[in-house]
XYZ file of C-alpha atoms in Angstrom:
521
model
C -25.392 27.407 -18.496
C -22.224 25.847 -20.256
C -21.507 25.789 -23.931
C -20.910 22.805 -25.425
C -18.181 23.019 -28.276
C -19.567 20.764 -30.868
C -18.295 21.255 -34.093
C -20.309 22.230 -37.146
C -23.060 23.248 -34.218
C -22.429 26.687 -32.342
C -24.077 29.645 -33.500
C -23.682 33.251 -32.699
C -25.534 33.356 -30.060
C -22.839 30.624 -28.605
C -20.204 32.181 -29.411
C -21.700 35.543 -27.972
C -22.265 33.877 -24.474
C -18.477 32.700 -24.022
C -17.383 36.145 -25.084
C -19.591 36.999 -22.576
C -18.064 35.177 -20.383
C -20.011 31.541 -20.319
C -18.191 28.101 -19.522
C -17.210 25.862 -22.584
C -16.190 22.426 -22.884
C -15.605 20.280 -25.851
C -17.880 17.796 -26.590
C -16.816 14.265 -25.465
C -18.428 12.902 -28.506
C -15.453 13.956 -30.493
C -13.028 11.629 -29.515
C -13.783 8.641 -31.382
C -12.662 10.672 -35.088
C -9.996 12.582 -32.910
C -8.106 9.769 -32.044
C -8.355 8.197 -35.768
C -7.235 11.176 -37.376
C -4.203 11.272 -34.834
C -3.433 7.617 -35.071
C -3.274 8.516 -38.891
C -0.775 11.050 -38.772
C 1.339 8.450 -36.104
C 1.529 5.829 -39.105
C 2.630 8.570 -41.804
C 5.428 10.302 -39.233
C 6.257 6.546 -38.595
C 6.466 5.838 -42.846
C 9.150 6.832 -45.630
C 6.764 9.367 -47.528
C 7.328 13.051 -47.414
C 4.025 14.538 -45.379
C 4.447 18.241 -44.969
C 4.023 19.463 -41.601
C 4.716 15.802 -40.245
C 7.800 14.998 -41.322
C 8.872 17.737 -43.412
C 10.239 21.457 -42.403
C 7.553 24.252 -43.155
C 6.909 26.776 -45.428
C 10.274 27.520 -47.401
C 11.954 24.488 -45.767
C 9.268 22.207 -46.755
C 11.133 20.130 -48.733
C 13.330 19.357 -45.878
C 12.607 15.348 -44.390
C 12.680 15.343 -41.111
C 14.371 11.844 -39.459
C 11.379 10.386 -37.060
C 13.353 10.714 -33.978
C 13.417 14.496 -34.285
C 9.813 14.895 -35.043
C 9.149 16.186 -31.064
C 11.679 18.504 -31.525
C 10.174 19.787 -34.858
C 7.067 20.450 -33.612
C 8.452 22.234 -30.182
C 10.716 24.194 -32.359
C 7.376 25.300 -34.616
C 6.562 26.673 -31.544
C 9.334 28.663 -29.650
C 10.435 30.226 -33.178
C 7.063 31.450 -34.188
C 6.245 33.255 -30.825
C 7.278 36.487 -32.442
C 3.736 38.199 -30.986
C 4.191 42.117 -30.976
C 2.199 44.894 -29.307
C -0.214 44.825 -26.186
C -2.065 41.517 -25.641
C -5.656 40.437 -26.742
C -8.383 41.033 -24.397
C -8.598 37.654 -21.874
C -12.561 37.660 -23.216
C -11.099 37.359 -27.066
C -8.841 34.879 -26.188
C -11.345 32.733 -24.402
C -12.856 32.779 -27.755
C -9.996 31.761 -29.696
C -9.728 28.509 -27.417
C -13.265 27.683 -28.163
C -12.605 27.909 -31.895
C -9.346 26.191 -32.156
C -11.246 23.397 -29.881
C -14.157 23.309 -32.776
C -11.978 22.861 -35.432
C -9.679 20.433 -34.122
C -12.408 18.431 -32.364
C -13.908 17.712 -35.959
C -11.069 15.062 -36.129
C -9.326 16.104 -39.634
C -6.059 17.263 -38.162
C -4.713 14.382 -36.377
C -3.758 15.627 -32.548
C -4.012 13.942 -29.922
C -6.892 13.386 -27.773
C -5.008 14.647 -24.270
C -3.728 17.537 -26.441
C -7.397 18.869 -26.803
C -7.996 18.070 -23.396
C -5.527 20.179 -22.387
C -6.489 23.180 -23.836
C -10.299 22.412 -22.772
C -8.995 22.123 -18.971
C -7.345 25.218 -19.581
C -10.488 26.988 -20.814
C -12.346 25.190 -17.654
C -9.625 26.420 -15.319
C -9.399 30.382 -16.513
C -5.815 29.718 -17.911
C -5.877 32.583 -20.597
C -2.832 32.539 -22.331
C -1.475 36.768 -22.998
C -1.366 36.911 -26.993
C 0.068 39.488 -28.360
C -2.129 41.180 -30.968
C 0.203 42.026 -33.517
C 1.946 39.833 -35.984
C -0.043 37.870 -38.135
C -0.704 38.660 -42.286
C -3.913 36.246 -42.150
C -2.654 33.192 -44.241
C -1.117 29.854 -43.461
C -2.835 30.745 -39.712
C -2.728 33.039 -37.207
C 0.998 31.514 -36.831
C 2.299 34.189 -34.216
C -0.644 34.694 -32.368
C -1.031 31.158 -32.015
C 2.146 30.206 -31.435
C 1.533 31.996 -28.020
C -1.196 30.279 -27.038
C 0.750 26.842 -27.627
C 3.592 27.850 -25.878
C 1.908 28.092 -22.437
C 0.567 23.754 -23.333
C 3.884 23.226 -23.388
C 4.865 25.264 -20.321
C 6.552 28.195 -22.285
C 4.921 31.833 -22.862
C 2.974 33.361 -20.189
C -0.962 32.892 -19.240
C -3.605 34.382 -16.888
C -5.193 32.451 -13.944
C -7.437 34.406 -12.084
C -6.628 37.707 -13.598
C -3.178 36.968 -12.476
C -0.262 36.868 -15.040
C 2.625 34.090 -15.044
C 5.025 32.105 -17.276
C 3.185 29.237 -18.691
C 4.244 26.255 -16.855
C 3.411 28.468 -13.733
C 0.388 28.996 -15.121
C -0.528 25.211 -15.638
C 0.491 24.062 -12.162
C -1.738 27.118 -10.498
C -4.540 24.967 -12.206
C -3.323 21.505 -11.579
C -2.031 20.780 -15.049
C 0.699 20.222 -16.618
C 2.689 20.885 -19.965
C 2.473 18.314 -22.546
C 5.594 17.066 -25.370
C 3.603 17.904 -28.824
C 3.758 14.639 -31.466
C 3.492 14.639 -34.834
C 1.920 17.722 -36.987
C 0.684 18.767 -33.236
C 2.365 21.851 -32.800
C 1.630 22.664 -36.536
C -2.374 21.854 -35.875
C -2.320 24.320 -32.955
C -0.476 27.227 -34.751
C -2.393 26.951 -38.282
C -5.805 27.978 -38.727
C -7.766 31.630 -38.400
C -8.968 31.596 -34.848
C -7.491 34.566 -33.837
C -8.776 36.393 -36.637
C -12.272 35.142 -36.142
C -12.431 35.770 -32.636
C -11.396 39.530 -33.095
C -13.752 39.543 -36.066
C -16.468 37.868 -33.673
C -16.141 40.298 -30.881
C -16.086 43.533 -33.052
C -19.450 41.802 -34.728
C -21.181 41.248 -31.263
C -20.201 44.843 -30.062
C -20.919 46.817 -33.642
C -24.544 44.611 -32.862
C -25.257 45.831 -29.175
C -24.423 49.167 -30.779
C -26.249 49.092 -33.834
C -29.625 48.182 -32.306
C -29.163 51.340 -29.021
C -28.732 53.593 -32.391
C -32.317 52.670 -33.209
C -33.468 53.587 -29.689
C -31.375 56.960 -29.806
C -32.401 57.647 -33.865
C -36.369 57.603 -32.153
C -35.325 59.637 -29.599
C -33.375 62.136 -31.647
C -36.636 62.106 -34.407
C -38.849 62.889 -31.295
C -36.498 66.010 -30.109
C -36.282 67.207 -33.266
C -39.945 66.996 -33.793
C -39.367 64.589 -36.768
C -41.924 63.080 -38.734
C -42.763 59.641 -38.089
C -44.503 58.716 -42.038
C -41.273 57.656 -43.349
C -41.086 54.569 -40.791
C -44.567 53.406 -42.684
C -44.621 49.746 -43.373
C -45.912 49.987 -46.784
C -43.162 52.139 -47.855
C -40.188 49.340 -46.766
C -42.447 46.343 -47.793
C -42.375 47.664 -51.317
C -38.688 47.811 -50.964
C -38.258 44.442 -49.405
C -35.022 44.417 -48.270
C -35.040 42.890 -44.744
C -32.913 44.660 -42.715
C -35.149 48.290 -43.519
C -38.184 46.120 -42.781
C -36.734 45.604 -39.299
C -35.322 49.546 -38.670
C -38.819 50.854 -39.452
C -40.866 48.950 -37.424
C -38.519 49.109 -34.239
C -38.906 52.951 -34.928
C -42.432 52.835 -35.576
C -42.640 51.083 -31.899
C -40.162 53.198 -30.312
C -42.173 56.403 -31.023
C -45.582 54.946 -31.008
C -47.178 56.955 -28.110
C -45.600 60.154 -28.256
C -47.191 63.402 -27.483
C -44.538 65.081 -29.135
C -45.330 63.865 -32.056
C -48.772 64.380 -31.591
C -48.238 67.823 -31.281
C -47.160 68.767 -34.775
C -49.048 66.424 -36.943
C -50.950 69.283 -38.217
C -49.773 72.766 -39.006
C -45.836 71.626 -39.533
C -44.882 73.663 -42.315
C -42.053 71.418 -42.431
C -42.853 69.323 -45.975
C -39.662 66.689 -45.270
C -36.704 65.810 -42.743
C -33.378 66.046 -43.010
C -31.899 62.248 -44.561
C -30.271 61.399 -40.625
C -34.033 61.474 -39.608
C -35.951 60.498 -42.819
C -33.254 57.265 -44.247
C -33.156 56.147 -41.003
C -34.254 52.779 -41.555
C -32.716 52.419 -45.176
C -29.296 53.691 -43.683
C -29.508 51.283 -40.268
C -31.202 49.056 -42.122
C -28.651 48.366 -44.661
C -26.262 48.317 -41.885
C -28.498 45.729 -39.886
C -28.060 43.111 -43.218
C -24.052 44.137 -43.719
C -23.995 42.971 -39.723
C -25.655 39.505 -40.375
C -24.112 38.623 -43.708
C -20.653 39.105 -42.267
C -22.181 36.921 -38.685
C -22.911 34.293 -41.370
C -19.652 34.085 -42.577
C -18.012 34.377 -38.987
C -20.939 31.539 -37.813
C -18.816 29.214 -40.670
C -15.740 29.939 -40.385
C -15.604 29.320 -36.078
C -17.137 25.711 -36.525
C -14.230 25.439 -39.505
C -10.938 23.046 -40.083
C -8.290 25.727 -40.804
C -4.939 24.281 -40.495
C -3.436 22.132 -42.442
C -2.622 19.297 -43.754
C -5.934 17.886 -43.192
C -6.449 13.885 -42.621
C -9.317 13.070 -44.888
C -12.146 10.633 -44.864
C -10.411 8.304 -46.929
C -7.022 8.472 -44.832
C -5.260 10.721 -46.913
C -3.376 13.359 -45.729
C -3.775 16.410 -48.025
C -1.968 19.627 -47.770
C -4.711 22.942 -48.715
C -5.131 26.418 -47.954
C -8.055 27.034 -45.403
C -5.629 28.847 -43.001
C -5.848 31.487 -45.652
C -8.471 34.255 -43.699
C -9.976 35.580 -46.625
C -13.502 35.164 -46.008
C -12.772 36.268 -42.592
C -10.796 39.621 -43.953
C -13.757 40.587 -45.843
C -16.156 40.221 -43.021
C -14.477 42.279 -41.051
C -14.499 44.586 -44.000
C -18.205 44.578 -43.850
C -18.396 44.963 -40.158
C -15.591 47.967 -40.697
C -18.248 49.801 -43.204
C -21.209 49.092 -41.073
C -19.661 50.838 -37.914
C -18.351 53.495 -40.250
C -21.880 54.220 -41.644
C -23.891 54.167 -38.118
C -21.385 56.074 -36.581
C -21.808 58.582 -39.087
C -25.813 58.960 -39.647
C -25.631 59.343 -35.996
C -23.114 62.570 -35.852
C -25.595 64.108 -38.337
C -28.364 63.706 -36.024
C -26.322 65.121 -32.823
C -25.419 68.370 -35.140
C -28.717 68.470 -36.388
C -30.120 68.712 -32.790
C -27.585 71.440 -31.195
C -27.923 73.446 -34.580
C -31.041 76.122 -33.499
C -31.051 76.561 -37.561
C -32.296 73.042 -37.930
C -33.559 71.614 -34.672
C -36.977 73.475 -34.613
C -37.430 75.302 -31.931
C -34.636 74.192 -29.496
C -31.743 76.418 -27.932
C -28.455 76.421 -28.592
C -26.134 73.750 -28.203
C -29.224 72.632 -26.481
C -28.672 74.486 -22.920
C -31.669 76.780 -21.133
C -28.688 79.822 -20.826
C -26.705 79.454 -24.368
C -23.766 81.982 -24.094
C -23.200 81.706 -20.170
C -22.901 78.118 -21.143
C -22.165 76.341 -23.983
C -24.135 73.069 -23.340
C -23.269 70.359 -25.927
C -21.165 72.559 -28.619
C -18.031 70.068 -27.807
C -19.686 66.937 -27.201
C -20.606 66.998 -31.158
C -17.347 68.038 -31.867
C -15.834 64.751 -29.931
C -18.921 63.284 -32.109
C -17.566 64.634 -35.228
C -14.011 63.396 -34.609
C -14.690 59.639 -33.510
C -16.558 59.574 -36.787
C -13.774 60.738 -38.561
C -11.558 58.279 -37.252
C -13.541 55.559 -38.041
C -13.675 56.992 -41.089
C -10.032 56.201 -41.788
C -10.069 53.159 -40.260
C -12.942 51.678 -42.366
C -10.757 51.402 -45.833
C -10.343 47.588 -46.309
C -7.567 45.735 -44.631
C -8.295 42.700 -47.459
C -7.655 44.431 -50.689
C -4.197 44.729 -49.269
C -1.305 41.892 -49.418
C 2.248 41.571 -49.402
C 4.343 38.212 -49.803
C 5.902 36.721 -46.838
C 8.623 33.663 -46.190
C 10.419 33.627 -48.810
C 7.793 34.323 -51.442
C 6.267 30.773 -50.297
C 3.337 33.042 -48.832
C 2.713 35.312 -51.347
C -1.004 36.198 -51.253
C -2.137 37.037 -47.569
C -5.365 38.479 -45.951
C -4.684 41.090 -43.372
C -7.739 39.554 -41.986
C -6.409 39.651 -38.146
C -5.792 43.021 -38.179
C -8.740 43.976 -39.945
C -10.565 42.651 -37.350
C -8.661 44.103 -34.368
C -9.478 47.404 -35.671
C -13.132 46.563 -35.255
C -12.402 46.597 -31.090
C -11.565 50.050 -31.717
C -14.113 51.289 -33.931
C -16.626 49.854 -32.152
C -15.357 52.013 -29.082
C -15.810 55.103 -31.100
C -19.288 54.113 -32.372
C -20.253 53.640 -28.718
C -19.418 57.003 -27.513
C -21.060 58.451 -30.737
C -23.838 56.695 -30.099
C -24.233 57.708 -26.035
C -23.247 61.567 -27.316
C -26.561 61.359 -29.034
C -28.498 60.008 -26.552
C -27.399 62.738 -24.218
C -28.105 65.233 -27.067
C -31.712 63.369 -28.189
C -32.304 63.225 -24.159
C -32.109 66.992 -23.648
C -33.586 67.666 -26.849
C -37.204 65.755 -25.743
C -36.516 67.090 -22.230
C -36.722 70.755 -23.335
C -40.024 69.910 -25.030
C -41.892 69.862 -21.864
C -44.921 69.721 -20.928
C -44.758 67.463 -23.785
C -43.291 63.936 -23.249
C -42.274 61.527 -25.617
C -43.673 57.716 -26.550
C -44.032 55.278 -22.810
C -40.899 53.055 -25.356
C -38.850 56.257 -25.061
C -39.508 56.931 -22.152
C -37.875 54.095 -20.254
C -35.197 54.352 -22.244
C -34.869 58.244 -21.151
C -34.933 57.070 -17.311
C -32.073 54.622 -18.289
C -30.104 57.915 -19.451
C -31.080 59.852 -16.665
C -30.215 56.866 -14.367
C -26.700 57.280 -15.476
C -26.036 60.889 -16.555
C -28.525 63.773 -15.065
C -29.747 66.342 -17.347
C -27.683 69.355 -18.068
C -28.716 72.728 -16.622
C -25.287 74.837 -16.035
C -22.171 73.863 -17.968
C -19.604 71.473 -16.042
C -17.366 68.733 -15.951
C -17.969 66.780 -19.182
C -16.160 63.920 -19.717
C -17.603 61.798 -17.046
C -21.475 61.800 -18.176
C -20.084 60.876 -21.827
C -17.819 57.679 -19.994
C -21.212 56.827 -18.107
C -23.433 57.372 -21.246
C -20.940 55.217 -23.549
C -21.030 52.469 -20.764
C -24.755 52.591 -20.790
C -24.610 51.951 -24.750
C -21.888 49.284 -24.865
C -23.037 47.368 -21.897
C -26.838 46.922 -24.212
C -28.534 48.522 -21.018
C -29.872 51.258 -22.963
C -31.528 48.863 -25.535
C -32.667 46.279 -22.878
C -34.457 49.665 -21.132
C -36.896 49.390 -24.130
C -39.574 46.614 -24.452
C -38.953 43.171 -25.239
C -39.061 42.221 -28.694
C -38.929 46.414 -29.840
C -35.267 45.818 -31.241
C -34.282 43.091 -33.909
C -31.427 40.306 -33.039
C -28.695 39.197 -34.467
C -30.251 35.875 -35.620
C -32.484 37.596 -37.716
C -36.060 37.279 -35.567
C -36.951 40.252 -34.803
C -37.336 40.794 -31.040
C -36.462 36.653 -31.248
C -34.484 34.489 -29.165
C -31.505 32.578 -30.901
C -30.837 29.202 -30.060
C -27.638 27.590 -29.068
C -26.055 24.951 -27.788
C -25.979 25.217 -23.986
C -26.553 22.161 -21.704
């Protein structure tokens, strides 16, 4: 299904579909408003009144007037001079989101770019011409100037792009797809590089990865609870209704459903001398639920931002062209920090459950490090250490990026958001989280199997089968790196979460087990 890029209408489900490879195309109904705004910019460019970025220089050079004959050169120079990105290129799936959200922003008809310019970007997306965008160089204010300049460079035949997986010079990439570079008109270069689309796309990618791993952690958390012969009583609905936090209520509901019918659980309802489980077991709804709420809050911000107009100046409804500051990515920076905190906490509590299961003093009868022959074999000893290392990395990365600022552009841009690298770190953090949850999946699966002949619930048995389809049980020690990688794929790709019955786990839209609606056609 093609996602129709209608400004103001795209949902998180639509954006996730684009991130995962769904085709997307700009709504042709945008054309009227786009052309009207472009005509107004053309009038301003031909007139005598100075308007920032149309017939003036940029940033600290805004007081320099540009003659009408030089307007085209001004825009081309802007793109070339701003192609100062460094570092590894962004993943192509992230760049597709950048392109889609840039089209959404420009499609409002408040930016003043010509329809043909939007049509080229739309055609690039359709023909899989994906600009090579270095990942570093934006401070998240005045827009993501450097990375977006690398996108715009391809549109004028410069820079580089991927075409069907092959990296080519920009002009050659366009030609390969039967497209031609454009000559930028008044304000068009500025409209392309002003905006928060790179920061927003990176934060969205982090959000989608975080959510998939968060739901998988509910599965592994339930499996760990059964492996540890933990109590399901703290998951009772009334406890969580009395607090009223929606994520907590949903997490508890999921845990109850996942553990329903477990023989292991029933075996120790009576005669268990333990009064309470450690917090990593007992407080799962409170911790995971708070993370779900935080991710949804960030998601709401990012959904609005993906649909927003964030360049400058803007053509307003009365025809005035006004310079503002929608390019400042503070909302995205805050959302990225929220996601980072949630990712850090999910990994922290999962690591404690791993540590509990490998420790015979805490695991209620399981052998040390979950190996049938401890001493001769080390079992999952170092897998737990790896989880601890990843957890600590994420703690360090979770420090807020948004509280940092440094003046740039000769103090004209004197407060910046740092949204871009705040969002980019989420990709590494969510990779770490997926590996932590994967290690929990392996420890919990091993622990449940060591409770035989008792068996876990039907839902968790399905999850266990998915784990064992990727990684066999651990008897004697073996080379472990491949097992950890296979389990991490199981988590990151959503396979583990999909193994349990539909409707068991909450979705990002806020409807437990519901289907999110989107702008597909």
